[in-house]
Every structure is written in structure tokens, then in C-alpha cells.
Amino acid sequence: MESSERYDLLIVGGGINGAGIARDAAGRGLKVLLVEQNDLASGTSSSSTKLIHGGLRYLEYFEFRLVAESLAERETLLRIAPHIVWPLEFVLPHESHLRPAWMIRAGLFLYDHLGPGILNFGNTSSLPKSKSVRLTPDGYGAGLKPEFARGFLYYDCWVDDARLVVLNARSAAAHGATILTRTRLVSAQRAGDVWIATLDGEPGGRREVRSSAMVNAAGPWVRQVLDEALNIKLSSTVRLVRGSHIVVPRIHEEHHAFILQNPDRRVIFLIPYERQFTLVGTTDVPIPRDEYRTRISREEIAYLCEAASRYTAMPINPGMVVWSYSGVRPLYDDGSENPSAVTRDYHLLLDAASATGGAPVLSVFGGKITTYRRLAEHAMEKLYGRSPSNAAWTHREPLPGGNLDGRSFRGLLLDYRRRFPRLPKVWLARLLRRHGALAEDIIGDAHEEHGLGRNFGGGLYERELEYLVKNEWAREAEDVLWRRTKCGLHMSAEEKAGVRDWLAARA
Ligand SMILES: Cc1cc2nc3c(=O)[nH]c(=O)nc-3n(C[C@H](O)[C@H](O)[C@H](O)COP(=O)(O)OP(=O)(O)OC[C@H]3O[C@@H](n4cnc5c(N)ncnc54)[C@H](O)[C@@H]3O)c2cc1C
């Protein structure tokens, strides 16, 4: 085995935290290698509720630092990724026996004013402030039982979580990082101020690389990487908590989402999803430390249907579920008994040997999609210190496709509709939501549908498939159908098989 390849930073894990750190580090001039054992975002980072949010409910657990940082990040991400992040209205139907109105008003007041520097009374958010609303069947009450007459309205943002990961990886690569998917860190040993790491994956099977520093961003596997691959015993530990979602036919035609209170004091979300559907989630189920991959249980489906049906005009039952997904939250163990109460804040841990000159390893515990960019900045500071030559930069540069040349997303859409009047309208909107200003690289010279190549169904054409393979590390059908796009939701089994066969033939 050769060990000639030498990097400044080896990052283990191609979820949002690994990809975000790779982008930040590569942009600061470091020679970066990121290894992901499967596909980018194949762990927790494609299974979230897909909100860029402060987390209204975290206020009940006094997580003011986390909420303030998250709300500030909401603004930054809206700015650097306007194609995959957009504002969403949330309606909270009022039920006085669950939480009194004064408590909700106080929470929303804080939510409107938390941000950089914690409390702000200037205009730090581009989103409208919260307010009380009447819930009418043709307005904010659409989809609800008529007995819910009053509620509250506030704003957060939606994100395509899996694409956020891929765009960070693309940006990292554009800044010189090497991204290897289907490549696992098997083990690593410290040799003084360098790590010698054994990787397993294509091309060429097992090989060794050297790196001056390492980041363990393995999400639910963070402890496994420390224990088994690095042979490091840390006292801090991770709590694995499964969260599941179901997708059902759309429950109303308006644009708003619901945040619904449950008698167990948890909240669940009902969010318009992929035009025809409503996303319902999530659950909090503690799982054993070695159960990294997981599926929704029958009890969780029943829980979500029941919680939603307490509010919806039309009951939601398990027979209506068209798709479901589950993810594992790798939470930092703060000793809370209730899995819903465990902190959602992140912790970055440098192991002790780093302090005495040994090659450092930084491990990421916990975190949110929302805070990944700040987490990456903190990781850089912890590893390399603060200095003008090591300055933060990722808040300035748009993610790939996010530079709309001063246009709003709607402006971009209208522009494309004008330039490509004969391309399918809904498809064009979806393509722009996936690729933003880079959509042009896919459309090329196609002015009619047939110019886009084979139509695989579900809004996927050969030109985009080629592009995803060439530019976004897509290799298998799952990568394309459920992560680079959500076309899988709109396809028949035969259509999905068509994508699988095409990819196999190309490989
Ligand atoms: C149900 C649910 C809902 C959520 N909703 C939200 C939300 O709405 N908003 C929000 O901000 N956050 C949300 N979160 C939190 C957020 O999704 C996670 O905090 C985040 O995705 C964690 O990212 P990660 O990069 O740390 O982990 P992952 O995404 O799991 O990435 C870790 C990667 O490491 C790889 N890996 C592991 N071991 C190795 C190895 N030895 N070699 C190479 N690669 C390896 C894995 O394959 C994996 O891809 C939610 C989480 C869940 C579960």
C-alpha cells in the first residue's frame, strides 16, 4: 500500500457537516480530502424535516444561543442559496389547554427578535414578523377542522437538504478539494504530527493517505469512527434518536405549512411537499448505539397519522402513505431523559493528544442542517485558530447555482420561461429549484422537450441524468431518484427501473 498522497485535512463523512467543513477549509487554501462511505447525504442529511429554522420549540428548553445562531443563519442561507432555500409560512392553530396564548405570543416575540448578538430590535430579518390570524377554510384554516378558529402565523425557511450537501461538496471541489464517495475510512494511526489513514473504496480498493489533521463528521457513526477506526476513547458520547416522516396526498391547496401541538407536548409539522403531497413529521425514538440505518415502524406511522388527524378536516390514515423515510439524529448526550429534550446544539471536540503536538482530530457531535455553515467556521477556528489570514468567507460566496445576478428566484423563473417557451413549464420550475442559475448547463441548446434526451418519467430527462453523473457524483439510481432529485416520488416502478438500467449500462 502506498502512502504518497498527503493532505492538510482529511474529513470523514459526506453529510452536511463534512461537506460544509470541506468547502470552508478548501476555500481557505487547505488541501482537503473528503471520504464518504456511501453516497453524499446518504446518512441523516437527506432525512431531515428540511427546515432552515431557529426552532421555535427549542425556546421552551432555553436554547437561546442555538436559536439566535440559527435565525442569523436563515438569512445567510437565503442569500447564498436562494434556489434551494425559500421562505415558508407556518400556521400554529391555537389550543389554549396545551399552551396559553400569552406563552405563544412571548415565544414568537423572542423568535422575531433573536439573531446576531442574541436580542435585536432593528430589522435583522428579511422575513415578515409573526402575527395572530383567523383560520378560515379558504385561508389559513384550509385543510383543518372548522373548530380551529384562531391561530398564529410565523415564518421559517424550507431547504432541499440533500442538495445543500451536494452543492457544498461541489463548491469544495471547485476550491480544490478531492471528494471521494463510496470510500470508507477503515482505520487511522497517528505518527507524530501526521495521520496515516487506510481507506477502502474505488479506485483501486484499499490505500493509504497521510493528513496533517482529521475531522470526524461521521454523524451517527461518530463514536464508531473514534472507537473502532481511531482507537480513541472519549468521555463524550452521542445519543441516537430516530425521526421519521410520512408523505401523503396534499391536504390543502394553499402555500402554508402547519405546526401542530400534540398532547404529549411534542410538535409535528405538516408541510406542502413536491406540489402534490404533504410531508408529516417527525418522531423521536431512542435507538441502540449501533443501529445506524433504520426504517419507520408501524407505531410511528400510527402516531403521525393520529397526531395529524386531531387537526385535519380529512383524517389521515396509514393507507394514504405514499412514501416514508427515517433518519438518525446524532445528538450530543447532555443527560436528558426525554429524547425530545436532548440538546440540538453541536459540540466540537478535539482529542487530548492534539494539545501536546500530536496530529489533531476534531469530532462533530450533534448539530442541525441550519447551523452547518457556522459549525464549519467554528471547526476551522478550533483547528487553526483565528487570524486575518484564516478569515471566514463562506457567508459571502453563493453556493453553485445561487448567483442569480440580482434577480429573485421568481425573476429567474420568468426569465427562463421567456427564453424557453416550449420547454415544459412545471419541469422548468423544478429544474431551477434544483440547479438555480446552473440550469442552463443542463438545457444547453434544447428548445423543445425532445432536445432533452430520453424522458425517464417523473420529470427526469437524459440531459439532467448525464449532468448529475458528471458533476454531482451520482452513481446509483437511489442517488438520483431520492437525493439529487425527488423524481422517485413521481415515477412508477418501471420508470425507476429505466433509470437503474441506464446507469448500469453507462457504468
Ligand atoms: C428526523 C430528523 C429531522 C431533522 N430535521 C431538521 C430540520 O428540519 N432542520 C435542521 O436544521 N436539522 C434537522 N435535523 C438535523 C440534521 O438532519 C442533522 O443534524 C444533520 O443532517 C447531521 O449531519 P451530519 O453531516 O453530522 O451527519 P450525516 O448526514 O449522517 O453524515 C455522516 C456521514 O458519514 C458517513 N460515514 C460514517 N462513517 C464513515 C466512514 N468510516 N468512512 C466514510 N464515511 C463515513 C456516513 O455514511 C454519512 O453519510 C433533523 C434530523 C432528523 C433525524
Coordinates of C-alpha atoms and ligand atoms in Angstrom, one line a residue:
M1 CA 0.0 0.0 0.0
E2 CA 1.4 3.4 -1.0
S3 CA 1.1 6.4 1.3
S4 CA 2.4 9.1 -1.0
E5 CA -0.8 11.1 -1.1
R6 CA -0.6 13.9 1.5
Y7 CA -3.4 16.3 2.6
D8 CA -3.8 19.1 5.1
L9 CA -7.2 17.9 6.2
L10 CA -8.9 14.5 5.9
I11 CA -12.7 14.7 6.5
V12 CA -14.6 11.6 7.3
G13 CA -18.3 11.8 6.3
G14 CA -20.1 13.4 3.4
G15 CA -23.2 14.7 5.2
I16 CA -23.9 18.4 5.6
N17 CA -21.3 18.9 8.3
G18 CA -18.5 17.1 6.4
A19 CA -19.3 18.8 3.1
G20 CA -19.7 22.2 4.8
I21 CA -16.3 21.9 6.5
A22 CA -14.7 20.7 3.3
R23 CA -16.0 23.8 1.5
D24 CA -14.8 26.2 4.2
A25 CA -11.4 24.5 4.5
A26 CA -10.7 24.3 0.8
G27 CA -11.7 28.0 0.3
R28 CA -9.1 28.9 3.0
G29 CA -6.4 27.2 0.8
L30 CA -6.1 23.9 2.6
K31 CA -5.5 20.7 0.6
V32 CA -8.6 18.7 1.6
L33 CA -9.8 15.1 1.1
L34 CA -13.4 14.2 2.0
V35 CA -14.3 10.5 2.1
E36 CA -17.9 9.3 2.2
Q37 CA -18.6 5.5 2.6
N38 CA -21.8 5.6 0.6
D39 CA -23.3 8.5 -1.4
L40 CA -23.2 12.2 -0.3
A41 CA -26.1 12.9 2.1
S42 CA -27.0 9.2 2.3
G43 CA -26.9 9.4 6.2
T44 CA -29.0 11.8 8.2
S45 CA -28.6 14.8 6.0
S46 CA -31.3 13.7 3.4
S47 CA -33.8 12.6 6.1
S48 CA -34.5 15.8 7.9
T49 CA -37.7 17.8 8.1
K50 CA -35.9 20.1 5.6
L51 CA -36.3 23.3 7.6
I52 CA -33.8 26.1 7.9
H53 CA -35.3 27.3 11.2
G54 CA -34.5 28.8 14.5
G55 CA -36.5 26.1 16.1
L56 CA -39.5 27.7 17.9
R57 CA -39.8 24.7 20.3
Y58 CA -36.2 25.0 21.4
L59 CA -37.2 28.2 23.2
E60 CA -39.0 26.0 25.7
Y61 CA -35.7 24.4 26.5
F62 CA -33.9 27.8 26.9
E63 CA -31.6 27.1 23.9
F64 CA -31.3 30.8 23.2
R65 CA -27.8 30.6 21.7
L66 CA -28.8 27.9 19.2
V67 CA -32.0 29.7 18.2
A68 CA -30.2 33.1 17.8
E69 CA -27.4 31.5 15.7
S70 CA -29.9 29.5 13.6
L71 CA -32.1 32.6 12.9
A72 CA -29.0 34.5 11.7
E73 CA -28.1 31.5 9.5
R74 CA -31.5 31.6 8.0
E75 CA -30.7 35.0 6.5
T76 CA -27.3 33.9 5.3
L77 CA -28.6 30.7 3.6
L78 CA -31.4 32.6 1.9
R79 CA -28.8 34.9 0.4
I80 CA -26.2 32.3 -0.7
A81 CA -28.6 29.6 -1.8
P82 CA -31.9 31.3 -3.0
H83 CA -32.7 28.4 -5.3
I84 CA -32.8 25.6 -2.7
V85 CA -33.8 27.7 0.4
W86 CA -37.0 29.7 0.4
P87 CA -39.4 31.2 3.0
L88 CA -42.4 29.2 4.2
E89 CA -45.4 30.4 6.2
F90 CA -46.2 28.3 9.3
V91 CA -49.7 28.4 10.9
L92 CA -49.9 27.3 14.6
P93 CA -53.6 26.6 15.4
H94 CA -54.3 27.8 19.0
E95 CA -55.4 25.3 21.6
S96 CA -55.4 27.1 25.0
H97 CA -55.3 23.9 27.1
L98 CA -52.0 22.9 25.5
R99 CA -50.2 26.3 25.7
P100 CA -51.8 29.6 26.7
A101 CA -51.9 32.4 24.1
W102 CA -49.6 34.6 26.2
M103 CA -46.9 31.9 26.2
I104 CA -47.1 31.5 22.4
R105 CA -47.0 35.3 21.9
A106 CA -44.0 35.6 24.2
G107 CA -42.2 32.8 22.3
L108 CA -43.0 34.4 18.9
F109 CA -41.9 37.8 20.1
L110 CA -38.5 36.3 21.0
Y111 CA -38.4 34.4 17.7
D112 CA -39.0 37.7 15.8
H113 CA -36.1 39.4 17.7
L114 CA -33.4 36.8 18.3
G115 CA -30.5 36.9 15.9
P116 CA -26.9 38.1 15.7
G117 CA -25.9 39.3 19.2
I118 CA -28.9 37.4 20.7
L119 CA -31.7 40.1 21.0
N120 CA -32.1 42.6 18.2
F121 CA -34.8 45.3 17.8
G122 CA -33.6 46.5 14.4
N123 CA -34.6 44.9 11.1
T124 CA -32.3 41.8 11.1
S125 CA -34.7 39.5 9.2
S126 CA -35.9 39.8 5.7
L127 CA -39.0 37.7 6.7
P128 CA -42.2 39.2 7.9
K129 CA -42.9 39.2 11.7
S130 CA -45.3 36.8 13.3
K131 CA -49.0 37.7 14.0
S132 CA -52.3 36.3 15.1
V133 CA -54.6 35.1 12.4
R134 CA -58.2 33.9 11.9
L135 CA -58.3 30.4 10.4
T136 CA -60.9 30.4 7.6
P137 CA -61.5 27.3 5.4
D138 CA -60.3 29.3 2.3
G139 CA -57.4 30.9 4.1
Y140 CA -55.0 29.8 6.8
G141 CA -57.5 27.2 8.1
A142 CA -57.5 25.4 4.8
G143 CA -57.1 21.7 5.5
L144 CA -58.1 22.0 9.2
K145 CA -61.3 21.0 11.1
P146 CA -63.5 24.1 11.3
E147 CA -63.3 24.1 15.2
F148 CA -59.8 25.6 14.9
A149 CA -60.8 29.2 14.6
R150 CA -57.7 31.2 15.7
G151 CA -54.0 30.7 15.4
F152 CA -50.6 32.3 14.9
L153 CA -48.6 32.9 11.8
Y154 CA -44.8 33.0 11.6
Y155 CA -42.1 32.4 9.0
D156 CA -39.2 30.0 8.6
C157 CA -37.5 28.5 5.6
W158 CA -37.5 25.3 3.6
V159 CA -34.4 23.7 2.2
D160 CA -33.6 20.8 -0.1
D161 CA -31.3 19.1 2.4
A162 CA -29.6 16.6 0.2
R163 CA -28.9 19.2 -2.5
L164 CA -27.5 21.5 0.1
V165 CA -24.9 18.8 0.8
V166 CA -24.1 18.2 -2.8
L167 CA -23.7 21.9 -3.5
N168 CA -21.3 22.3 -0.6
A169 CA -19.3 19.4 -2.0
R170 CA -19.3 20.9 -5.5
S171 CA -18.1 24.2 -4.1
A172 CA -15.4 22.4 -2.1
A173 CA -14.3 20.7 -5.2
A174 CA -14.3 24.0 -7.1
H175 CA -11.9 25.3 -4.5
G176 CA -9.6 22.3 -5.0
A177 CA -10.9 19.6 -2.5
T178 CA -10.9 16.0 -3.5
I179 CA -14.3 14.3 -2.9
L180 CA -14.4 10.5 -2.8
T181 CA -17.7 8.8 -2.5
R182 CA -18.1 5.1 -1.8
T183 CA -14.9 5.3 0.1
R184 CA -14.7 4.3 3.8
L185 CA -12.1 5.3 6.4
V186 CA -11.1 1.9 7.7
S187 CA -8.5 2.9 10.3
A188 CA -6.0 5.7 11.0
Q189 CA -2.9 5.8 13.2
R190 CA -1.1 8.9 14.5
A191 CA 2.6 9.1 13.5
G192 CA 3.7 12.2 15.4
D193 CA 2.2 15.2 13.6
V194 CA 0.6 13.2 10.8
W195 CA -2.3 10.8 10.4
I196 CA -1.8 7.7 8.3
A197 CA -5.2 6.6 7.2
T198 CA -6.4 3.4 5.4
L199 CA -9.2 4.0 3.0
D200 CA -11.3 1.4 1.3
G201 CA -13.1 2.2 -2.0
E202 CA -12.7 2.8 -5.6
P203 CA -10.5 3.3 -7.4
G204 CA -8.1 0.6 -6.5
G205 CA -9.5 -0.8 -3.3
R206 CA -7.5 -0.3 -0.1
R207 CA -5.0 2.5 0.0
E208 CA -3.2 4.8 2.5
V209 CA -3.2 8.5 2.6
R210 CA -1.4 10.9 5.0
S211 CA -3.0 14.0 6.5
S212 CA -1.9 16.7 9.0
A213 CA -5.3 16.8 10.6
M214 CA -8.6 15.0 10.6
V215 CA -12.3 15.8 11.1
N216 CA -14.6 13.1 12.2
A217 CA -18.0 14.2 10.8
A218 CA -19.5 10.7 10.6
G219 CA -22.9 11.7 12.1
P220 CA -24.5 8.7 13.8
W221 CA -21.2 6.8 13.2
V222 CA -19.1 9.4 15.1
R223 CA -18.5 7.2 18.0
Q224 CA -17.8 4.1 15.8
V225 CA -15.1 6.0 13.9
L226 CA -13.5 7.1 17.2
D227 CA -13.7 3.7 18.9
E228 CA -13.0 1.3 16.0
A229 CA -11.1 3.3 13.3
L230 CA -9.0 5.6 15.5
N231 CA -8.9 3.7 18.8
I232 CA -9.6 6.8 20.8
K233 CA -11.8 6.7 23.9
L234 CA -13.6 10.0 24.6
S235 CA -15.8 10.5 27.6
S236 CA -18.4 12.5 25.5
T237 CA -21.0 10.4 23.8
V238 CA -23.7 10.5 21.3
R239 CA -27.4 9.8 21.7
L240 CA -29.0 8.2 18.6
V241 CA -32.7 9.3 18.2
R242 CA -34.7 8.2 15.1
G243 CA -37.0 10.6 13.4
S244 CA -39.4 9.5 10.7
H245 CA -41.7 11.2 8.2
I246 CA -44.6 10.1 6.1
V247 CA -45.7 11.6 2.7
V248 CA -49.4 11.7 1.9
P249 CA -51.6 13.3 -0.8
R250 CA -51.7 17.0 -0.3
I251 CA -54.2 18.1 2.3
H252 CA -54.9 21.6 1.0
E253 CA -54.2 23.8 -2.0
E254 CA -52.7 26.8 -0.1
H255 CA -49.0 27.5 0.4
H256 CA -48.8 27.4 4.2
A257 CA -47.4 24.7 6.5
F258 CA -48.8 23.8 9.9
I259 CA -47.0 23.3 13.2
L260 CA -49.3 21.2 15.4
Q261 CA -49.2 20.8 19.1
N262 CA -49.6 17.3 20.5
P263 CA -50.9 16.4 24.0
D264 CA -47.5 14.8 24.7
R265 CA -46.1 18.3 24.3
R266 CA -44.2 17.5 21.1
V267 CA -45.0 19.3 17.9
I268 CA -45.4 17.9 14.4
F269 CA -45.2 19.6 11.0
L270 CA -47.5 19.3 8.0
I271 CA -45.6 20.8 5.1
P272 CA -46.6 21.2 1.4
Y273 CA -44.2 18.8 -0.5
E274 CA -43.3 18.3 -4.1
R275 CA -46.6 20.0 -5.3
Q276 CA -48.9 17.0 -4.9
F277 CA -48.0 15.9 -1.4
T278 CA -47.9 16.8 2.3
L279 CA -45.0 15.9 4.4
V280 CA -45.8 14.9 8.0
G281 CA -43.2 14.5 10.7
T282 CA -41.5 13.8 12.9
T283 CA -41.0 11.3 15.7
D284 CA -38.4 10.9 18.5
V285 CA -37.5 7.3 19.1
P286 CA -34.3 6.4 21.0
I287 CA -32.4 3.6 19.3
P288 CA -29.4 1.5 20.3
R289 CA -25.9 2.9 19.6
D290 CA -25.1 0.5 16.8
E291 CA -28.4 0.9 14.8
Y292 CA -27.2 3.4 12.2
R293 CA -29.6 2.6 9.4
T294 CA -33.3 2.4 10.3
R295 CA -36.8 2.3 9.0
I296 CA -40.1 3.8 10.1
S297 CA -42.1 1.5 12.4
R298 CA -45.8 0.8 12.3
E299 CA -46.2 2.6 15.6
E300 CA -44.6 5.7 14.2
I301 CA -46.9 5.7 11.2
A302 CA -49.9 5.4 13.5
Y303 CA -48.5 8.1 15.8
L304 CA -48.1 10.6 12.9
C305 CA -51.5 9.8 11.4
E306 CA -53.2 10.2 14.7
A307 CA -51.4 13.4 15.6
A308 CA -52.2 15.0 12.2
S309 CA -55.8 13.8 12.2
R310 CA -56.5 15.6 15.5
Y311 CA -56.4 18.7 13.4
T312 CA -57.1 17.8 9.7
A313 CA -60.5 18.1 8.1
M314 CA -59.9 14.8 6.3
P315 CA -58.5 12.1 8.6
I316 CA -55.0 10.8 7.6
N317 CA -54.7 7.1 7.8
P318 CA -51.8 4.6 7.1
G319 CA -53.3 3.6 3.8
M320 CA -52.7 7.1 2.4
V321 CA -48.9 6.9 2.9
V322 CA -47.1 7.1 -0.5
W323 CA -43.6 7.3 0.9
S324 CA -41.8 7.4 4.2
Y325 CA -38.2 8.0 5.4
S326 CA -36.3 7.8 8.6
G327 CA -33.1 9.4 9.8
V328 CA -31.0 9.1 12.9
R329 CA -30.2 12.2 14.9
P330 CA -26.6 12.0 16.2
L331 CA -27.3 14.1 19.3
Y332 CA -24.7 15.2 21.9
D333 CA -25.6 13.4 25.1
D334 CA -26.5 16.1 27.7
G335 CA -28.0 13.5 30.1
S336 CA -31.7 14.4 29.4
E337 CA -34.1 11.5 29.9
N338 CA -36.7 12.7 27.3
P339 CA -35.3 12.3 23.7
S340 CA -37.2 15.4 22.6
A341 CA -35.4 17.4 25.3
V342 CA -31.8 16.4 24.4
T343 CA -30.0 19.4 23.1
R344 CA -29.9 20.0 19.3
D345 CA -26.9 22.2 19.7
Y346 CA -23.5 21.0 18.4
H347 CA -20.2 20.2 20.2
L348 CA -16.8 20.1 18.6
L349 CA -14.3 18.0 20.5
L350 CA -10.5 18.0 19.9
D351 CA -8.9 14.9 21.4
A352 CA -6.3 15.4 24.2
A353 CA -3.2 14.3 22.1
S354 CA -3.8 17.4 19.8
A355 CA -2.8 19.6 22.8
T356 CA 0.7 18.0 23.0
G357 CA 1.6 18.4 19.3
G358 CA 0.0 15.2 18.0
A359 CA -1.9 15.4 14.7
P360 CA -5.3 16.7 15.7
V361 CA -8.7 15.0 15.2
L362 CA -11.8 17.1 15.7
S363 CA -15.1 15.2 16.2
V364 CA -18.5 16.7 15.5
F365 CA -21.4 15.8 17.9
G366 CA -24.9 16.9 17.2
G367 CA -25.9 19.9 15.1
K368 CA -28.6 20.9 12.6
I369 CA -28.7 21.3 8.9
T370 CA -29.4 25.0 9.7
T371 CA -26.2 25.6 11.6
Y372 CA -23.8 23.6 9.4
R373 CA -22.0 26.7 8.0
R374 CA -21.3 28.3 11.4
L375 CA -20.3 24.8 12.7
A376 CA -17.7 24.7 9.9
E377 CA -16.4 28.1 10.8
H378 CA -16.1 27.0 14.4
A379 CA -14.3 23.8 13.3
M380 CA -11.8 25.9 11.4
E381 CA -11.2 28.2 14.4
K382 CA -10.7 25.2 16.7
L383 CA -8.2 23.5 14.4
Y384 CA -6.3 26.5 13.1
G385 CA -7.1 29.4 15.4
R386 CA -8.4 32.9 14.5
S387 CA -6.2 35.1 12.3
P388 CA -6.8 37.6 9.5
S389 CA -5.1 35.1 7.1
N390 CA -7.6 32.4 8.2
A391 CA -10.8 34.6 7.8
A392 CA -14.4 33.3 7.4
W393 CA -15.6 33.6 3.8
T394 CA -18.5 31.2 3.2
H395 CA -21.2 33.7 4.1
R396 CA -20.1 35.8 1.0
E397 CA -19.9 33.4 -1.9
P398 CA -23.1 31.9 -3.3
L399 CA -23.3 28.1 -3.5
P400 CA -23.2 26.7 -7.0
G401 CA -26.3 28.0 -8.9
G402 CA -27.1 30.5 -6.2
N403 CA -25.8 33.6 -8.0
L404 CA -29.0 34.9 -9.6
D405 CA -27.4 38.2 -10.8
G406 CA -29.6 40.3 -8.7
R407 CA -32.8 38.6 -9.7
S408 CA -35.2 37.0 -7.3
F409 CA -36.0 33.3 -7.8
R410 CA -39.2 34.3 -9.4
G411 CA -37.3 36.7 -11.7
L412 CA -35.1 33.8 -12.7
L413 CA -38.1 31.6 -13.5
L414 CA -39.8 34.3 -15.6
D415 CA -36.6 34.8 -17.5
Y416 CA -36.2 31.1 -18.3
R417 CA -39.9 30.8 -19.2
R418 CA -39.4 33.7 -21.7
R419 CA -36.2 32.2 -23.2
F420 CA -37.5 28.6 -23.4
P421 CA -41.3 28.9 -24.0
R422 CA -41.6 25.4 -25.5
L423 CA -40.0 23.5 -22.6
P424 CA -42.5 22.1 -20.1
K425 CA -43.4 24.8 -17.5
V426 CA -43.5 22.7 -14.4
W427 CA -40.3 20.8 -15.3
L428 CA -38.5 24.2 -15.8
A429 CA -39.6 25.4 -12.3
R430 CA -38.4 22.1 -10.8
L431 CA -35.1 22.2 -12.7
L432 CA -34.5 25.8 -11.5
R433 CA -35.2 24.8 -7.9
R434 CA -32.6 22.0 -8.2
H435 CA -29.9 23.9 -10.1
G436 CA -30.6 27.6 -10.0
A437 CA -28.5 29.6 -12.4
L438 CA -26.7 26.4 -13.5
A439 CA -29.9 25.1 -15.1
E440 CA -28.5 26.5 -18.4
D441 CA -25.7 23.9 -18.3
I442 CA -28.3 21.2 -18.5
I443 CA -30.7 22.7 -21.0
G444 CA -27.9 23.6 -23.4
D445 CA -29.2 24.1 -26.9
A446 CA -32.5 22.3 -26.2
H447 CA -35.6 24.4 -27.1
E448 CA -38.1 21.6 -27.3
E449 CA -38.8 18.7 -25.0
H450 CA -37.3 16.1 -27.4
G451 CA -34.0 18.0 -27.2
L452 CA -33.6 17.0 -23.6
G453 CA -33.0 13.4 -24.5
R454 CA -34.8 10.3 -23.2
N455 CA -37.7 11.1 -20.9
F456 CA -37.5 8.7 -17.9
G457 CA -40.8 9.9 -16.4
G458 CA -41.3 11.9 -13.2
G459 CA -39.6 15.0 -14.7
L460 CA -36.3 13.4 -15.3
Y461 CA -34.6 13.7 -18.7
E462 CA -31.4 12.2 -20.0
R463 CA -29.6 15.5 -20.1
E464 CA -30.0 16.0 -16.4
L465 CA -29.1 12.5 -15.6
E466 CA -25.9 12.8 -17.6
Y467 CA -25.2 16.1 -15.8
L468 CA -25.8 14.5 -12.3
V469 CA -23.4 11.7 -13.1
K470 CA -20.7 14.0 -14.5
N471 CA -20.9 16.9 -12.0
E472 CA -22.6 15.6 -8.8
W473 CA -21.1 12.1 -8.0
A474 CA -24.4 10.4 -8.8
R475 CA -23.7 6.7 -9.4
E476 CA -26.8 4.6 -8.5
A477 CA -30.5 5.1 -9.1
E478 CA -31.1 5.9 -5.4
D479 CA -28.6 8.8 -5.6
V480 CA -30.6 10.3 -8.4
L481 CA -34.2 9.4 -7.5
W482 CA -34.1 10.3 -3.8
R483 CA -31.2 12.7 -3.2
R484 CA -30.1 14.7 -6.3
T485 CA -33.8 15.0 -7.2
K486 CA -37.1 13.7 -5.7
C487 CA -38.2 12.3 -9.1
G488 CA -38.6 8.9 -7.4
L489 CA -41.8 10.2 -5.8
H490 CA -43.3 10.9 -9.2
M491 CA -42.3 7.7 -11.0
S492 CA -43.7 4.2 -11.5
A493 CA -41.6 1.1 -10.7
E494 CA -40.9 0.6 -14.4
E495 CA -39.7 4.1 -14.8
K496 CA -37.3 3.8 -11.8
A497 CA -36.0 0.6 -13.4
G498 CA -35.3 2.5 -16.5
V499 CA -33.0 4.9 -14.6
R500 CA -31.3 1.9 -12.9
D501 CA -30.7 0.2 -16.3
W502 CA -29.4 3.4 -17.9
L503 CA -26.9 4.0 -15.0
A504 CA -25.8 0.3 -15.1
A505 CA -25.2 0.5 -18.8
R506 CA -23.2 3.7 -18.5
A507 CA -21.1 2.3 -15.7
Ligands
LIG1 C1 -35.9 13.3 11.6 C2 -34.9 14.4 11.5 C3 -35.4 15.7 11.3 C4 -34.5 16.8 11.2 N1 -34.9 18.0 10.9 C5 -34.1 19.0 10.8 C6 -34.5 20.3 10.2 O1 -35.7 20.4 9.8 N2 -33.6 21.3 10.2 C7 -32.3 21.1 10.6 O2 -31.6 22.1 10.6 N3 -31.9 19.9 11.0 C8 -32.7 18.9 11.1 N4 -32.2 17.7 11.5 C9 -30.8 17.5 11.9 C10 -29.9 17.3 10.8 O3 -30.5 16.5 9.8 C11 -28.6 16.6 11.2 O4 -28.1 17.3 12.4 C12 -27.6 16.6 10.1 O5 -28.1 16.1 8.9 C13 -26.4 15.8 10.6 O6 -25.4 15.8 9.6 P1 -24.0 15.1 9.6 O7 -23.2 15.5 8.5 O8 -23.4 15.3 11.0 O9 -24.4 13.5 9.6 P2 -24.8 12.6 8.3 O10 -25.6 13.3 7.4 O11 -25.3 11.3 8.9 O12 -23.4 12.3 7.6 C14 -22.4 11.5 8.2 C15 -21.8 10.7 7.0 O13 -20.7 10.0 7.4 C16 -20.5 8.8 6.7 N5 -19.6 7.9 7.3 C17 -19.8 7.3 8.5 N6 -18.7 6.5 8.8 C18 -17.8 6.7 7.8 C19 -16.5 6.1 7.5 N7 -15.9 5.3 8.3 N8 -15.9 6.5 6.3 C20 -16.5 7.3 5.5 N9 -17.8 7.9 5.7 C21 -18.4 7.5 6.8 C22 -22.0 8.3 6.6 O14 -22.2 7.4 5.5 C23 -22.8 9.6 6.5 O15 -23.1 9.9 5.1 C24 -33.1 16.6 11.5 C25 -32.7 15.3 11.8 C26 -33.6 14.2 11.8 C27 -33.1 12.8 12.0

